[in-house]
Amino acid sequence: MLIACLIGGFMKKRYIMSPGPVEIPPTVLAAAALPIIHHRTPEYRKAFAEVNEGLKYVFQTQNDILIFPAAGTGGMESAVVNLLSPGDKIIVAAIGQFGERWAKIAEAYGVNVIKVFSEWGEGSEIKKIEEALAANKDTKAVYTTLSETSTGVENDIESIAKVVAKTPAVLVVDAVSGMGAIKFKTDEWKVDVVVVGAQKGMMIPPGLAMVALSGKAKALLPASKLNKYYFSYEQALKALTKEKLPDTPYTSSVSLVLQLRESIRLIREEGLENVWARHAKVASAVRAGIKALGLKAFAAGTPSNAVTSVCMPEGLDGDALNKKIRDDYGITMAGGQGKMKGKMFRVGHLGYTDRFDAVVAIAAVEMALCELGMKIETGKGVKAVIEELLKK
Ligand SMILES: *Cc1c(COP(=O)(O)O)cnc(C)c1O
């Protein structure tokens, strides 16, 4: 009975199509049932080492990657407290709610934040970042976002990195909803710090934050005076390189790490390029369906292949649509965040997602719009999805 409740009852199949948490592949779910290994054993250290190596492939880096039991935001906070001192100057290039979170965290710690905020729906203007860096030569770091989950926009990290790499500042990227979904090359693009969460493209349950650190970023650690204890990179790095096999300073999230080992295995098996191509295909199909329904995409900049944000038609509330799809159809999508609450809905298509998820998502949106009284030609959205999926 309890299980029936959790999975939505026998007669209602549940889907999770939110931009995180995402659905978990069956073998990754099964990995959670493995017995707990004590975290100070060679057996666990071996698994942890394997996960570390695997993450380097997913992140496309040779840099060290630290793993903390935390929400993605914990990883973000760690990237503030370890690199900076009170009064330090940083640039936050935000393109939505999550980017603006960088500024909130930094301000909470007394950091001097220069805000290069874009209009919601747009990506960062590279020129503005360049100008801010030129006007503030003492900038310690630039913080930005890869896939802005609140607006459905993909930011041009490669171009931003080109600008930042020419200066003494480090580039810190929130890739929480982008990693494992859209193209990202940490080393080739010269990204210094990459923060990733568990419950998005990495396809495991919530609870892990991963942080990759370049040499340029590591050089900032000794001088950083912001308060920290649990999130100390210096402590975590020591444990990572202490012996032949890596470790964590405090108790590791054993089960989540074992699940991560399995999800990385799946990503390797498919191949990262194919993972990115699959996301691109599903995303283009969802966008085609939305367009065919006469709805407007919110992302005016490059749309993210991880999440599609859609403006609500005149007179309809995004939250009402979202609620109907969730409560009546059993499909969890997402509404608008922050100032866009009620004005949009968002379809997540990242991680364990495939072509037919696009059909389900658009069918649900179409049906809900009909039930909420919008006049649409039924089948139009789904037809466009299928046509897009059939394109070679
Ligand atoms: C989900 C998300 C986060 C925050 O993750 P939490 O685990 O909720 O703290 C940060 N940034 C982006 C872009 C996200 O999508």
Short mmCIF file of C-alpha atoms in Angstrom, two decimals, residues 79-372:
data_model
loop_
_atom_site.label_atom_id
_atom_site.label_comp_id
_atom_site.label_asym_id
_atom_site.label_seq_id
_atom_site.Cartn_x
_atom_site.Cartn_y
_atom_site.Cartn_z
CA ALA A 79 32.57 27.75 -4.33
CA VAL A 80 32.09 31.12 -2.62
CA VAL A 81 33.55 30.41 0.83
CA ASN A 82 36.67 28.63 -0.42
CA LEU A 83 37.82 31.10 -3.04
CA LEU A 84 37.13 34.47 -1.43
CA SER A 85 37.69 36.75 1.56
CA PRO A 86 35.33 39.38 3.00
CA GLY A 87 35.31 42.49 0.80
CA ASP A 88 36.65 40.69 -2.26
CA LYS A 89 35.21 41.76 -5.58
CA ILE A 90 33.42 39.32 -7.89
CA ILE A 91 31.28 39.60 -11.00
CA VAL A 92 28.03 37.65 -11.10
CA ALA A 93 26.84 37.17 -14.68
CA ALA A 94 23.31 36.00 -13.94
CA ILE A 95 20.70 35.11 -16.54
CA GLY A 96 17.91 34.10 -14.15
CA GLN A 97 16.98 32.93 -10.68
CA PHE A 98 19.87 30.49 -10.21
CA GLY A 99 22.46 32.94 -11.44
CA GLU A 100 21.09 35.56 -9.05
CA ARG A 101 21.54 33.00 -6.26
CA TRP A 102 25.33 33.39 -6.70
CA ALA A 103 24.95 37.05 -5.76
CA LYS A 104 22.75 36.25 -2.75
CA ILE A 105 25.24 33.70 -1.39
CA ALA A 106 28.21 36.01 -1.93
CA GLU A 107 26.44 38.98 -0.32
CA ALA A 108 25.52 36.83 2.67
CA TYR A 109 29.29 36.45 3.21
CA GLY A 110 30.14 40.12 2.78
CA VAL A 111 31.58 39.82 -0.71
CA ASN A 112 31.43 42.85 -3.01
CA VAL A 113 29.24 41.80 -5.95
CA ILE A 114 29.22 43.50 -9.34
CA LYS A 115 25.98 42.45 -10.99
CA VAL A 116 26.03 41.85 -14.72
CA PHE A 117 22.46 40.58 -14.85
CA SER A 118 20.75 39.82 -18.15
CA GLU A 119 17.07 40.17 -18.93
CA TRP A 120 15.36 36.88 -18.03
CA GLY A 121 15.16 34.81 -21.20
CA GLU A 122 18.45 36.10 -22.59
CA GLY A 123 21.96 34.71 -22.24
CA SER A 124 24.92 36.70 -20.89
CA GLU A 125 26.22 39.56 -22.99
CA ILE A 126 29.89 38.74 -23.35
CA LYS A 127 30.78 42.36 -24.02
CA LYS A 128 29.27 43.47 -20.70
CA ILE A 129 31.33 40.88 -18.82
CA GLU A 130 34.43 42.03 -20.68
CA GLU A 131 33.69 45.67 -19.78
CA ALA A 132 33.07 44.83 -16.12
CA LEU A 133 36.37 42.95 -15.97
CA ALA A 134 38.21 45.84 -17.61
CA ALA A 135 36.69 48.36 -15.18
CA ASN A 136 37.42 46.13 -12.16
CA LYS A 137 40.91 44.75 -12.53
CA ASP A 138 40.82 43.43 -8.96
CA THR A 139 37.94 41.02 -9.71
CA LYS A 140 38.70 37.69 -8.03
CA ALA A 141 36.12 35.57 -9.83
CA VAL A 142 33.27 35.55 -12.32
CA TYR A 143 30.26 33.43 -11.36
CA THR A 144 27.73 32.32 -13.95
CA THR A 145 25.34 29.53 -15.03
CA LEU A 146 25.47 27.00 -17.86
CA SER A 147 21.82 26.01 -18.16
CA GLU A 148 19.57 28.56 -16.42
CA THR A 149 16.78 26.32 -15.21
CA SER A 150 14.43 29.19 -14.33
CA THR A 151 14.37 30.59 -17.87
CA GLY A 152 15.35 27.62 -20.04
CA VAL A 153 18.36 29.40 -21.54
CA GLU A 154 21.77 27.92 -22.29
CA ASN A 155 24.59 30.35 -21.62
CA ASP A 156 27.61 30.58 -23.92
CA ILE A 157 30.22 29.43 -21.40
CA GLU A 158 32.88 28.84 -24.04
CA SER A 159 32.84 32.56 -25.02
CA ILE A 160 32.65 33.75 -21.41
CA ALA A 161 35.64 31.55 -20.55
CA LYS A 162 37.68 33.06 -23.37
CA VAL A 163 37.21 36.50 -21.84
CA VAL A 164 37.83 35.46 -18.23
CA ALA A 165 40.89 33.30 -19.02
CA LYS A 166 42.73 36.44 -20.17
CA THR A 167 42.43 37.97 -16.69
CA PRO A 168 43.61 36.90 -13.21
CA ALA A 169 39.97 36.11 -12.27
CA VAL A 170 38.72 32.53 -12.08
CA LEU A 171 35.54 31.40 -13.81
CA VAL A 172 33.00 29.55 -11.67
CA VAL A 173 30.14 27.84 -13.50
CA ASP A 174 26.94 26.44 -12.04
CA ALA A 175 26.43 23.45 -14.32
CA VAL A 176 23.91 21.86 -11.97
CA SER A 177 21.23 21.32 -14.61
CA GLY A 178 23.54 21.28 -17.63
CA MET A 179 26.13 18.62 -16.91
CA GLY A 180 25.27 15.31 -18.50
CA ALA A 181 22.72 16.99 -20.74
CA ILE A 182 24.43 19.62 -22.85
CA LYS A 183 27.92 20.04 -24.27
CA PHE A 184 30.41 21.16 -21.66
CA LYS A 185 34.20 20.95 -21.85
CA THR A 186 35.81 22.03 -18.61
CA ASP A 187 39.48 21.86 -19.65
CA GLU A 188 39.20 22.77 -23.31
CA TRP A 189 37.15 25.86 -22.47
CA LYS A 190 39.28 26.69 -19.38
CA VAL A 191 36.55 26.69 -16.76
CA ASP A 192 38.15 26.87 -13.30
CA VAL A 193 35.35 25.74 -11.00
CA VAL A 194 32.37 23.63 -12.05
CA VAL A 195 29.52 22.95 -9.63
CA VAL A 196 27.18 20.05 -10.35
CA GLY A 197 24.26 18.51 -8.45
CA ALA A 198 23.06 14.93 -8.29
CA GLN A 199 19.41 15.06 -9.27
CA LYS A 200 19.60 16.50 -12.76
CA GLY A 201 21.71 15.24 -15.66
CA MET A 202 23.68 12.95 -13.35
CA MET A 203 20.51 10.86 -12.89
CA ILE A 204 20.77 9.97 -9.20
CA PRO A 205 18.53 10.97 -6.27
CA PRO A 206 19.15 14.40 -4.69
CA GLY A 207 21.94 14.78 -2.15
CA LEU A 208 25.37 15.12 -3.76
CA ALA A 209 27.24 18.21 -4.89
CA MET A 210 30.30 17.82 -7.09
CA VAL A 211 32.92 20.52 -7.60
CA ALA A 212 35.81 20.46 -10.09
CA LEU A 213 38.78 22.72 -9.34
CA SER A 214 41.51 23.96 -11.71
CA GLY A 215 45.05 24.86 -10.65
CA LYS A 216 44.16 28.55 -10.99
CA ALA A 217 41.27 28.03 -8.55
CA LYS A 218 43.37 25.99 -6.14
CA ALA A 219 45.87 28.83 -5.97
CA LEU A 220 43.16 30.98 -4.33
CA LEU A 221 42.52 28.56 -1.47
CA PRO A 222 45.32 29.49 0.95
CA ALA A 223 44.41 33.19 0.94
CA SER A 224 40.64 32.72 1.33
CA LYS A 225 39.45 34.05 4.69
CA LEU A 226 35.70 33.43 4.55
CA ASN A 227 34.48 31.10 7.31
CA LYS A 228 34.21 27.45 6.44
CA TYR A 229 34.55 24.10 8.09
CA TYR A 230 32.52 21.25 6.54
CA PHE A 231 32.94 22.64 3.03
CA SER A 232 36.71 23.24 3.26
CA TYR A 233 38.28 22.41 -0.12
CA GLU A 234 41.69 22.15 1.51
CA GLN A 235 40.45 19.37 3.81
CA ALA A 236 38.59 17.64 0.98
CA LEU A 237 41.62 17.81 -1.31
CA LYS A 238 43.83 16.35 1.42
CA ALA A 239 41.50 13.37 1.76
CA LEU A 240 41.32 13.00 -1.99
CA THR A 241 45.06 12.69 -2.39
CA LYS A 242 46.04 11.39 1.04
CA GLU A 243 46.86 7.85 0.05
CA LYS A 244 46.76 5.92 -3.16
CA LEU A 245 42.98 5.64 -2.96
CA PRO A 246 40.81 8.73 -2.42
CA ASP A 247 38.57 9.41 0.53
CA THR A 248 36.38 12.16 2.04
CA PRO A 249 37.04 14.00 5.33
CA TYR A 250 33.61 13.14 6.73
CA THR A 251 31.19 10.26 6.16
CA SER A 252 30.57 9.77 2.47
CA SER A 253 27.04 9.31 1.03
CA VAL A 254 27.87 5.69 0.34
CA SER A 255 24.66 4.69 -1.43
CA LEU A 256 24.49 7.83 -3.59
CA VAL A 257 28.11 7.34 -4.62
CA LEU A 258 27.37 3.73 -5.60
CA GLN A 259 24.39 4.99 -7.60
CA LEU A 260 26.59 7.60 -9.23
CA ARG A 261 29.03 4.87 -10.23
CA GLU A 262 26.18 3.16 -12.07
CA SER A 263 24.86 6.32 -13.74
CA ILE A 264 28.38 7.18 -14.93
CA ARG A 265 28.64 3.67 -16.33
CA LEU A 266 25.45 4.31 -18.31
CA ILE A 267 26.78 7.64 -19.61
CA ARG A 268 30.06 6.01 -20.66
CA GLU A 269 28.22 3.16 -22.34
CA GLU A 270 26.12 5.58 -24.41
CA GLY A 271 29.01 7.98 -25.00
CA LEU A 272 28.93 11.62 -23.94
CA GLU A 273 28.44 12.95 -27.47
CA ASN A 274 25.44 10.64 -27.90
CA VAL A 275 24.04 11.76 -24.55
CA TRP A 276 24.21 15.39 -25.74
CA ALA A 277 22.65 14.44 -29.11
CA ARG A 278 19.80 12.60 -27.39
CA HIS A 279 19.01 15.66 -25.28
CA ALA A 280 19.14 17.87 -28.37
CA LYS A 281 16.68 15.59 -30.17
CA VAL A 282 14.17 15.40 -27.32
CA ALA A 283 14.43 19.16 -26.74
CA SER A 284 13.86 20.01 -30.40
CA ALA A 285 10.80 17.76 -30.45
CA VAL A 286 9.34 19.43 -27.34
CA ARG A 287 10.01 22.88 -28.84
CA ALA A 288 8.32 21.84 -32.11
CA GLY A 289 5.27 20.66 -30.17
CA ILE A 290 5.05 23.88 -28.18
CA LYS A 291 5.31 25.96 -31.34
CA ALA A 292 2.65 23.93 -33.14
CA LEU A 293 0.29 24.55 -30.23
CA GLY A 294 0.71 28.27 -30.85
CA LEU A 295 2.59 28.79 -27.58
CA LYS A 296 5.61 31.01 -27.21
CA ALA A 297 8.96 29.78 -25.90
CA PHE A 298 10.23 32.03 -23.11
CA ALA A 299 13.90 31.62 -24.01
CA ALA A 300 14.79 34.37 -26.45
CA GLY A 301 18.47 33.40 -26.23
CA THR A 302 19.77 29.91 -27.06
CA PRO A 303 17.21 27.48 -25.61
CA SER A 304 18.59 24.91 -23.18
CA ASN A 305 18.36 21.29 -24.23
CA ALA A 306 17.73 20.40 -20.58
CA VAL A 307 14.51 22.33 -20.02
CA THR A 308 11.93 24.14 -22.17
CA SER A 309 10.26 27.21 -20.71
CA VAL A 310 6.93 28.23 -22.17
CA CYS A 311 5.00 31.49 -21.80
CA MET A 312 1.40 31.01 -20.73
CA PRO A 313 -1.27 32.07 -23.20
CA GLU A 314 -3.27 35.18 -22.26
CA GLY A 315 -5.72 34.54 -19.42
CA LEU A 316 -4.31 31.15 -18.38
CA ASP A 317 -2.33 30.60 -15.21
CA GLY A 318 0.83 28.51 -15.49
CA ASP A 319 0.37 27.16 -11.99
CA ALA A 320 -3.18 25.97 -12.82
CA LEU A 321 -1.87 24.16 -15.90
CA ASN A 322 0.94 22.67 -13.94
CA LYS A 323 -1.37 21.56 -11.14
CA LYS A 324 -3.78 19.90 -13.57
CA ILE A 325 -0.96 18.01 -15.31
CA ARG A 326 0.46 16.91 -11.96
CA ASP A 327 -2.69 16.09 -9.98
CA ASP A 328 -4.95 14.79 -12.75
CA TYR A 329 -2.45 13.20 -15.13
CA GLY A 330 0.32 12.20 -12.71
CA ILE A 331 3.03 14.12 -14.57
CA THR A 332 5.21 16.49 -12.56
CA MET A 333 6.49 19.40 -14.66
CA ALA A 334 7.40 22.82 -13.23
CA GLY A 335 5.83 26.25 -13.03
CA GLY A 336 7.54 29.62 -13.27
CA GLN A 337 10.08 30.64 -10.63
CA GLY A 338 10.52 33.98 -8.91
CA LYS A 339 9.06 36.84 -10.93
CA MET A 340 7.78 34.39 -13.57
CA LYS A 341 5.55 32.51 -11.12
CA GLY A 342 2.20 31.76 -12.78
CA LYS A 343 3.40 33.24 -16.07
CA MET A 344 5.10 30.20 -17.50
CA PHE A 345 5.48 26.47 -17.24
CA ARG A 346 8.60 24.42 -17.79
CA VAL A 347 9.09 20.96 -19.20
CA GLY A 348 12.22 19.18 -17.99
CA HIS A 349 13.86 16.77 -20.41
CA LEU A 350 17.18 15.86 -18.93
CA GLY A 351 18.94 12.82 -17.65
CA TYR A 352 16.97 9.63 -18.16
CA THR A 353 14.86 11.04 -20.98
CA ASP A 354 14.11 9.76 -24.47
CA ARG A 355 12.09 10.53 -27.61
CA PHE A 356 8.78 9.31 -26.32
CA ASP A 357 8.98 11.55 -23.28
CA ALA A 358 8.49 14.42 -25.76
CA VAL A 359 5.27 12.78 -27.01
CA VAL A 360 3.97 12.31 -23.47
CA ALA A 361 4.89 15.85 -22.42
CA ILE A 362 3.23 17.55 -25.37
CA ALA A 363 0.17 15.27 -25.22
CA ALA A 364 -0.27 16.28 -21.57
CA VAL A 365 0.13 20.00 -22.30
CA GLU A 366 -2.34 19.74 -25.18
CA MET A 367 -4.94 17.91 -23.13
CA ALA A 368 -4.57 20.26 -20.18
CA LEU A 369 -4.94 23.34 -22.38
CA CYS A 370 -8.13 21.84 -23.86
CA GLU A 371 -9.51 21.08 -20.42
CA LEU A 372 -8.70 24.59 -19.25
#
